[in-house]
Tab-separated table of C-alpha atoms in Angstrom:
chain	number	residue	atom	x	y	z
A	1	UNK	CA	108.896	130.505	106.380
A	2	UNK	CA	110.692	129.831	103.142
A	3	UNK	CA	110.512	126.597	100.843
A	4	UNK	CA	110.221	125.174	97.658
A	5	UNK	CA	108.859	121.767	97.778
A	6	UNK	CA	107.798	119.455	94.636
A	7	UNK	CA	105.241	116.520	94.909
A	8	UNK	CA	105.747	113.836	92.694
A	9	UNK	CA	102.906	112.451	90.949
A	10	UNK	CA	101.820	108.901	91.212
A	11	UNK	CA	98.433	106.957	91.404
A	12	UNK	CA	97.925	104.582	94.148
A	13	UNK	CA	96.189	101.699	94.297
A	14	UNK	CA	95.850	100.165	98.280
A	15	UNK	CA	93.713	97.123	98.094
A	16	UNK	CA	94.249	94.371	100.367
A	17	UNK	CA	93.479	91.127	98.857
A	18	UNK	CA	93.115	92.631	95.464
A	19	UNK	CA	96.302	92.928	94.007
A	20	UNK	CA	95.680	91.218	90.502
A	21	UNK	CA	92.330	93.173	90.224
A	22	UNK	CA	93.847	96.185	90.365
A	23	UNK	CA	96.647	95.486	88.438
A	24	UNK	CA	94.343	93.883	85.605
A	25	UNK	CA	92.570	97.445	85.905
A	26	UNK	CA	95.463	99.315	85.550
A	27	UNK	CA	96.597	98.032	82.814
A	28	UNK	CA	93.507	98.081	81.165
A	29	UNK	CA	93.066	101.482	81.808
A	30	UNK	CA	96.258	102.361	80.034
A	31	UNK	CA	96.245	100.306	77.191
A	32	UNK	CA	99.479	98.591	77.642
A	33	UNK	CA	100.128	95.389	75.386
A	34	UNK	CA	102.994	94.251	75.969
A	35	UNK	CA	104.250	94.553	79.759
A	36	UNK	CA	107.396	92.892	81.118
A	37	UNK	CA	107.190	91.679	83.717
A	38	UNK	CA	110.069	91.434	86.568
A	39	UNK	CA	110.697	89.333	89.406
A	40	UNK	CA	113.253	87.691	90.655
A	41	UNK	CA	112.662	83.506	90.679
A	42	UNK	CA	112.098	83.188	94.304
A	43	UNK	CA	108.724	85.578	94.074
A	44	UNK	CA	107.771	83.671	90.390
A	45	UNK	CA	104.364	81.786	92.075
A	46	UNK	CA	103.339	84.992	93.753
A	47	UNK	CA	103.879	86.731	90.519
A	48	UNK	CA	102.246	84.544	88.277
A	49	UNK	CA	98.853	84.636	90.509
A	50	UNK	CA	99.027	88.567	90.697
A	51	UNK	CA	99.513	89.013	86.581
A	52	UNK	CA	97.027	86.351	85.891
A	53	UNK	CA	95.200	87.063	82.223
A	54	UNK	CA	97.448	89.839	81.345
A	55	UNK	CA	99.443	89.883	77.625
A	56	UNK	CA	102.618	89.332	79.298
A	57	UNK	CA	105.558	89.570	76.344
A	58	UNK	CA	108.268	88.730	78.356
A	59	UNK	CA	109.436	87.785	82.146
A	60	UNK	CA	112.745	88.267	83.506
A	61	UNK	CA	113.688	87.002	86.884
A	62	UNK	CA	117.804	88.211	86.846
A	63	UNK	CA	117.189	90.338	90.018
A	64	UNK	CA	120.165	91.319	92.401
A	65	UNK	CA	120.772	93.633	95.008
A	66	UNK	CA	122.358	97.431	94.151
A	67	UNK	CA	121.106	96.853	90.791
A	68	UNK	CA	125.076	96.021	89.116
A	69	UNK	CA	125.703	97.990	85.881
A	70	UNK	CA	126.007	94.447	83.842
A	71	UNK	CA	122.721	93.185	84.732
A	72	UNK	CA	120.480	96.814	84.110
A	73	UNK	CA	122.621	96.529	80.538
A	74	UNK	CA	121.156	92.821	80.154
A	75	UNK	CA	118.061	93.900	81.307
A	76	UNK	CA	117.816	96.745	78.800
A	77	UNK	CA	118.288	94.415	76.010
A	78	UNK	CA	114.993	92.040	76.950
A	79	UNK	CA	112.862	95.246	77.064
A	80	UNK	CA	114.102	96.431	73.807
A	81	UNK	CA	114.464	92.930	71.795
A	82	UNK	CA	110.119	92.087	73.307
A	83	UNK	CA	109.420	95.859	72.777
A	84	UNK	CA	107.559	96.433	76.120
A	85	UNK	CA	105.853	99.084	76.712
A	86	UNK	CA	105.286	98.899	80.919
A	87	UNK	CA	107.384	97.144	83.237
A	88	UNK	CA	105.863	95.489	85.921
A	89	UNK	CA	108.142	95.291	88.634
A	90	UNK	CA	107.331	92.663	91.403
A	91	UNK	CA	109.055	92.558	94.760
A	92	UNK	CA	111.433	94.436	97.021
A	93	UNK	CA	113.467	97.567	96.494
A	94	UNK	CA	116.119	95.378	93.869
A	95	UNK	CA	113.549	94.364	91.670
A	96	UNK	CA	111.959	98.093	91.392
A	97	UNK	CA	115.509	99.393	90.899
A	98	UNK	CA	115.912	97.055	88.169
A	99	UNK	CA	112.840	98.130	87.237
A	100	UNK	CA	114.417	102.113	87.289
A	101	UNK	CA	117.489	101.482	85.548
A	102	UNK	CA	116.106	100.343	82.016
A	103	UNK	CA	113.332	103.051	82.330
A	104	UNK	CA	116.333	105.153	82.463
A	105	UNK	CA	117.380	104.324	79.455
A	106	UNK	CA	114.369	103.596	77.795
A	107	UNK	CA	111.939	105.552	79.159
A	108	UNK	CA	109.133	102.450	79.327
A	109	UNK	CA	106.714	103.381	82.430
A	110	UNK	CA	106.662	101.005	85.199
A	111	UNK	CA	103.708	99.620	87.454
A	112	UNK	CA	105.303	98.661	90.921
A	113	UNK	CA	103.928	96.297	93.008
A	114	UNK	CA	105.676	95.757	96.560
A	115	UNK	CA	105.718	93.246	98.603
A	116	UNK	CA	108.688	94.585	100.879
A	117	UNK	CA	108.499	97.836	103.130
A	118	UNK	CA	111.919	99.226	100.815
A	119	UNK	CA	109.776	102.318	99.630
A	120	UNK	CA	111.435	102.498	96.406
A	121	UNK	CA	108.309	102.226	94.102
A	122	UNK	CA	107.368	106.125	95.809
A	123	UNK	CA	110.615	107.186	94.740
A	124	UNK	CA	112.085	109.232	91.619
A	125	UNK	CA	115.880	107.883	92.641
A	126	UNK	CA	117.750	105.027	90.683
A	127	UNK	CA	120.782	103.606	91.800
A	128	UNK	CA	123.399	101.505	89.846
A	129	UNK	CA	126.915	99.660	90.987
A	130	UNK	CA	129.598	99.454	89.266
A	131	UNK	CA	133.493	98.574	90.341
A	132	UNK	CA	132.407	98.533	94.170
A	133	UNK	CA	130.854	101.931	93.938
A	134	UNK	CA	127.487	102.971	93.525
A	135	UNK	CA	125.930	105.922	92.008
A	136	UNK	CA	122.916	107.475	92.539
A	137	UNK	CA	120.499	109.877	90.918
A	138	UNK	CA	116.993	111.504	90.326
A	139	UNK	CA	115.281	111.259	87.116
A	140	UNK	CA	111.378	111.633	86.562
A	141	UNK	CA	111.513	109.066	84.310
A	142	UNK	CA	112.236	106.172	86.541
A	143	UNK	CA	109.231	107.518	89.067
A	144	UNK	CA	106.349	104.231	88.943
A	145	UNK	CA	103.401	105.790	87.461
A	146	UNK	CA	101.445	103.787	89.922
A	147	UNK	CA	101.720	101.426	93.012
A	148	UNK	CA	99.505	99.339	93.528
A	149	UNK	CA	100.188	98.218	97.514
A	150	UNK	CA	98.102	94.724	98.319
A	151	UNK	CA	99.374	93.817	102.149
A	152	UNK	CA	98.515	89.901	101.757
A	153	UNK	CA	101.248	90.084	99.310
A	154	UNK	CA	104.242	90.538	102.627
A	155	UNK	CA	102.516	88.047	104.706
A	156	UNK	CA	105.418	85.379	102.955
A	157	UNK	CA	108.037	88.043	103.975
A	158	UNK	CA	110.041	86.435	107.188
A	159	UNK	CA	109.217	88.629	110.222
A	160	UNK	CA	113.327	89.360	110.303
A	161	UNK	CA	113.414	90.347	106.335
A	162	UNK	CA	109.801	92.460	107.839
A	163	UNK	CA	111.803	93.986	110.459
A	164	UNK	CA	114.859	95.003	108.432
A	165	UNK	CA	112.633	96.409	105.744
A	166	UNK	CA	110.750	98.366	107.742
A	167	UNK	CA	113.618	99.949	109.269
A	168	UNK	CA	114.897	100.767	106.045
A	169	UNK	CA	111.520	102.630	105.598
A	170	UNK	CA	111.898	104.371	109.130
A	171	UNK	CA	115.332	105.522	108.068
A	172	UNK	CA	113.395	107.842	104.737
A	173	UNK	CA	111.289	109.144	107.904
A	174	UNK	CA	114.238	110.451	109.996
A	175	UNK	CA	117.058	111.286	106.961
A	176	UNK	CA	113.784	113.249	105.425
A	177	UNK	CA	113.977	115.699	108.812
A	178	UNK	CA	117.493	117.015	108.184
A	179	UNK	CA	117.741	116.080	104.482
A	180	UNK	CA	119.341	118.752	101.893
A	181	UNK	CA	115.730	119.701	101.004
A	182	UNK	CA	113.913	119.378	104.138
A	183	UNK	CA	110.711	121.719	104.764
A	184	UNK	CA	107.434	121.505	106.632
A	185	UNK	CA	105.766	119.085	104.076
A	186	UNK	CA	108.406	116.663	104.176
A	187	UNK	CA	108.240	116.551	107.999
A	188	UNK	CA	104.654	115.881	108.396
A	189	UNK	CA	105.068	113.276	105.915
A	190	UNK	CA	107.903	111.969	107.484
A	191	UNK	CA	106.310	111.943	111.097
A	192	UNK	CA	102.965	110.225	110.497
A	193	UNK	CA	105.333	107.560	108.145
A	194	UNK	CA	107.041	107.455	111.392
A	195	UNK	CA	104.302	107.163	113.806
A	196	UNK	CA	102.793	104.198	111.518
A	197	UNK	CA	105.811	102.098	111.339
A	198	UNK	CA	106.006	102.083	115.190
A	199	UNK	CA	102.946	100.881	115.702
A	200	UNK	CA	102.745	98.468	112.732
A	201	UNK	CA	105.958	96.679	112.521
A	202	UNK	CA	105.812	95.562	116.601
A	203	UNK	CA	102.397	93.808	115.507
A	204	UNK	CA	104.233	92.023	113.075
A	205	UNK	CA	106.418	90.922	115.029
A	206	UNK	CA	103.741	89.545	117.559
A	207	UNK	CA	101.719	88.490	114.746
A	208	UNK	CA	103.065	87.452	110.979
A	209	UNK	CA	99.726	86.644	109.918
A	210	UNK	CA	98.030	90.657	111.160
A	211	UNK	CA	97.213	92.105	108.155
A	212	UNK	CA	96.481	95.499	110.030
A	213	UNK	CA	100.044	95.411	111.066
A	214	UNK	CA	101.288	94.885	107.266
A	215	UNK	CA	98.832	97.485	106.137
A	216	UNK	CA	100.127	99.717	108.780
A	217	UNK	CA	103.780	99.416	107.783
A	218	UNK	CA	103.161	99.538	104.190
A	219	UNK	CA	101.045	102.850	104.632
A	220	UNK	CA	104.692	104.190	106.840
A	221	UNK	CA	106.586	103.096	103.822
A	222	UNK	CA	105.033	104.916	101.374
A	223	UNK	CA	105.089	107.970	103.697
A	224	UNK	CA	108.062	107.785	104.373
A	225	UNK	CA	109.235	107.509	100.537
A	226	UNK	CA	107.376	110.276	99.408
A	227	UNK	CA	108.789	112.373	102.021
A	228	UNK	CA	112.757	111.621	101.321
A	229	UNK	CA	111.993	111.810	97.405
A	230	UNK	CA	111.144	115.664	98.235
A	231	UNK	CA	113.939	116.059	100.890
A	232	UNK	CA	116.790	114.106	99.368
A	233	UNK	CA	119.599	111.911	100.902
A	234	UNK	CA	120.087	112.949	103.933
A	235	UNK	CA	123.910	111.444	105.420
A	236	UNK	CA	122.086	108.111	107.055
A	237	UNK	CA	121.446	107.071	103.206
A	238	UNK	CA	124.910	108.236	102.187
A	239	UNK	CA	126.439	106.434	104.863
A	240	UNK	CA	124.219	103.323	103.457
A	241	UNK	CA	125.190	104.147	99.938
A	242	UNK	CA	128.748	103.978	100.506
A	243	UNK	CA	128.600	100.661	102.639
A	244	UNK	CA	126.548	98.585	99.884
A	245	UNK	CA	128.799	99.465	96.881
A	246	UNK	CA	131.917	98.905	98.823
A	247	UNK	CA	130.859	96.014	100.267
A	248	UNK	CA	127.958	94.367	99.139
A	249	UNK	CA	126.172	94.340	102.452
A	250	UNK	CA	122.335	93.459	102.573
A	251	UNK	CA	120.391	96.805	101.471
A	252	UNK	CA	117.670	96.837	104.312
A	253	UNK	CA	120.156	95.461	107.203
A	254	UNK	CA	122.629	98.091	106.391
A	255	UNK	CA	120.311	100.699	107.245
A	256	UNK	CA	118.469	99.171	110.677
A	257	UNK	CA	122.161	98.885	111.959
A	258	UNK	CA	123.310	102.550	110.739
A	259	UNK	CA	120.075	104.318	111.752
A	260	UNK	CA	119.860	104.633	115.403
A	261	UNK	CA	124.366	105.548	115.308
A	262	UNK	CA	122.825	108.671	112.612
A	263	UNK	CA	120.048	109.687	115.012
A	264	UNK	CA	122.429	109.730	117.939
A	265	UNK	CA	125.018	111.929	116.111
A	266	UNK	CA	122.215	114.463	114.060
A	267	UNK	CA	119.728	114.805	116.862
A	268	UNK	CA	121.496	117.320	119.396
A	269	UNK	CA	122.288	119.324	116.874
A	270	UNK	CA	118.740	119.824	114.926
A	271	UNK	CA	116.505	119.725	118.393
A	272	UNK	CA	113.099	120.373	116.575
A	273	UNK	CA	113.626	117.442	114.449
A	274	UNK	CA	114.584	115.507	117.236
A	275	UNK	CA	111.135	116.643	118.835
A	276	UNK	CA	108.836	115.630	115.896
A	277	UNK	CA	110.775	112.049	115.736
A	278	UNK	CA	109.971	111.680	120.079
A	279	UNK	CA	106.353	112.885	119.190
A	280	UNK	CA	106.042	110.230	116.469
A	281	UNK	CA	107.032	107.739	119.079
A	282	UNK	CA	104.910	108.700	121.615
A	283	UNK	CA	108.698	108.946	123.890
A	284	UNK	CA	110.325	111.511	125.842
A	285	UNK	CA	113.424	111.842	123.166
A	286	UNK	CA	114.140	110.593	119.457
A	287	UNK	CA	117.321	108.263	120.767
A	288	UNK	CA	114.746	106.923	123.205
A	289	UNK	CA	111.775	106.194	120.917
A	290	UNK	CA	114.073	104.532	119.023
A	291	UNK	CA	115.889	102.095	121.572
A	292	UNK	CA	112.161	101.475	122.769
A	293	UNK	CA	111.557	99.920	119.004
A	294	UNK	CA	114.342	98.658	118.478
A	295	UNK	CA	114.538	96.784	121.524
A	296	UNK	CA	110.823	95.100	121.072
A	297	UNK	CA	111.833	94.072	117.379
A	298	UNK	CA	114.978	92.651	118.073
A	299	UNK	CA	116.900	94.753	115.454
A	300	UNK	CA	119.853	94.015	113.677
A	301	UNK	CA	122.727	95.976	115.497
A	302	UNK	CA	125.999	95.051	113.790
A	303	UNK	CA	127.531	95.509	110.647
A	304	UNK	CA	130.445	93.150	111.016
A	305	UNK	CA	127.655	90.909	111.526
A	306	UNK	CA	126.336	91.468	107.593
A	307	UNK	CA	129.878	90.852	106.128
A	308	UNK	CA	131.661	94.241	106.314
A	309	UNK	CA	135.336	93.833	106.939
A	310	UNK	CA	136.865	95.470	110.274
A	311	UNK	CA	139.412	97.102	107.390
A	312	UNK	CA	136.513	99.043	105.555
A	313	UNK	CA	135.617	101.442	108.453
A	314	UNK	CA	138.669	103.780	107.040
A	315	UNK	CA	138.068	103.920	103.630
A	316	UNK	CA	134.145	103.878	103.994
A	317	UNK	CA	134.883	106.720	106.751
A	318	UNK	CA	136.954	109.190	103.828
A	319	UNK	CA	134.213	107.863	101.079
A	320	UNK	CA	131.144	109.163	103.410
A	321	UNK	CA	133.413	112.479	103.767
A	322	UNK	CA	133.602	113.028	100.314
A	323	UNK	CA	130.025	111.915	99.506
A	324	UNK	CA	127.788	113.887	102.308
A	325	UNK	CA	125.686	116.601	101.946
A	326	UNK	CA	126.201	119.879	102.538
A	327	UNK	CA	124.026	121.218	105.456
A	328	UNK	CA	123.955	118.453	108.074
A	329	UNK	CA	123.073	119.466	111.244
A	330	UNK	CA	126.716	118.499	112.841
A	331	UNK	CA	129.635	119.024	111.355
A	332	UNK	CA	131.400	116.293	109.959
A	333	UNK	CA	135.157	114.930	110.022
A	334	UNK	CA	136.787	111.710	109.452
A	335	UNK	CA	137.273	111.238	113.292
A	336	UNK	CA	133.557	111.435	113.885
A	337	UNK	CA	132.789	109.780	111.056
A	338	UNK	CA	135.167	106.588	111.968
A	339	UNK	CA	133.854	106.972	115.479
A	340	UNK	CA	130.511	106.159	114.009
A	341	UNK	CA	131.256	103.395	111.653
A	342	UNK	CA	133.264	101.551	114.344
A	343	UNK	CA	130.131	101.693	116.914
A	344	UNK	CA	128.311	100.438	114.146
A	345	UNK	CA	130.626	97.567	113.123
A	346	UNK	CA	130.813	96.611	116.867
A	347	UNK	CA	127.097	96.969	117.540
A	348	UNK	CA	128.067	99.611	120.238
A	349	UNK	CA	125.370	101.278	121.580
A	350	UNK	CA	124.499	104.474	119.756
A	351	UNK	CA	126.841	107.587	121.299
């Protein structure tokens, strides 16, 4: 056994109920002065009662998916112009990445608080969009110094929006077996991230209101993100990549439909990955675990059905080509490649 593995580092903060409390603390703690504070205008109310009696110098509330060159620039300039010294990022995986891109830049820390399954606050990627394409990166810089992870705070996300989300989350578990830096660590990680999405996100479903459910998923999530910010992008997330700069398909969506076509085409070909993903659903195989979940959520299964264009499965075919990782477990052409967009457009079942 052979591996070099790096663990990020990151405070925590789980506290359901407590999300203001602990936020209060942290800042506290730290000394900060003069956070900004970001959320996009539909999660204002929830964000006012969580940064309740902090100095806040500034909000800003111009969030939008795959985080669009023009609006990190704009956002850039607020944080500079109120000199803040933390960003306090409030909501799903755009709002963090907004959060990213100007500590890119700037290098301001940022406090995450979730209230999506996305997994990005775990996470030292950024990613930025620009001219239909988007780029992606690592940078310790843009890593949230802490999370603080407060489950009541999902309970307003719709059970769909839950569902998609969490699959996004699933998808770090299973791109993190066969990623480009893929080891032992990663795959525990990845497996009990796994194991607690399939049993939290059906309770959600049954349930909106279970809080052990949303605790459940968000503990997956965070899994899940640590272990594919060790590992890397694995081709599910380059596949994703690809699709949401070209055309401007719904992050979380994008990746429930993709995931079970990547499993189907990886799995035969890396068999003891395949094994820990059937152990962490309790299932005879991987393809099967999945269907099983899939099938009690009521998963998205179509891309065509999120606004990609019949056209794009060419051109997003070559792009995935040229963008892939070295290393995956099956070799990859355009044919396959186009085989496996067009099941997904279609909402084939997996081959």
């Amino acid at each position: 056994m052979r591996f070099l593995h790096d663990t990020l580092p990151q405070r925590v903060r789980f506290a359901t109920g407590d999300a203001a409390g602990q936020l209060s603390a942290e800042i506290s703690e730290a000394g900060f002065e003069r956070p900004m504070v970001i959320a996009a205008d539909n999660e204002k109310e929830l964000a006012v009662r969580v940064t309740e009696g902090l100095p806040v110098a500034v909000w800003h509330d111009e969030v939008i998916m795959h985080v669009p060159a023009d609006v990190a620039a704009r956002a850039r300039s607020v944080a500079r112009a109120h000199h803040a010294d933390v960003l306090i990022s409030i909501g799903g995986g755009s709002t963090t990445g907004l959060a990213k891109a100007i500590a890119l830049a700037t290098g301001v820390p940022i406090i995450a608080v979730p209230t999506t399954y996305a997994g990005s606050e775990a996470t030292d990627v950024w990613g930025l969009t620009e001219n239909s394409a988007k780029s992606t990166g690592t940078d310790r810089r843009v890593l949230p110094r802490t999370v603080v992870y407060d489950a009541a705070l999902t309970l307003t996300l719709p059970v769909g929006m839950s569902v998609a989300s969490g699959l996004n989350a699933l998808a770090h578990c299973i791109d993190a077996m066969w990623a480009p830096r893929a080891d032992p660590i990663n795959a525990t990680l990845a497996g009990e991230g796994a194991r607690a999405l399939n049993s939290g996100l059906p309770r959600i479903v049954a349930d909106p209101t279970d809080l052990g459910g949303r605790e459940q998923a968000l503990q997956g999530a965070y899994l899940s993100a640590v272990a594919f910010a060790s590992a890397g992008s694995g081709l599910h997330h380059k596949i994703c990549h690809v699709l949401g700069g070209m055309f401007d398909l719904p992050h979380a969506q994008t990746h429930a439909v993709v995931l079970p076509h990547v499993l189907a085409f990886n799995a035969p070909a890396a068999p003891e990955a395949a094994r820990r993903i059937a152990a962490a659903f309790d299932a005879p195989s991987a393809a099967a675990g999945l269907a099983s979940l899939y099938t009690a959520l009521e998963a998205p299964t179509a891309l065509r059905d999120h606004g990609m264009p019949e056209s794009g499965i060419e051109p997003a075919a070559a792009a995935v080509l040229a963008a892939a990782p070295s290393g995956n477990p099956r070799q990859l052409t355009s044919a396959n490649l186009n085989a496996l967009l067009r099941a997904a457009w279609e909402g084939e079942p997996p081959r």
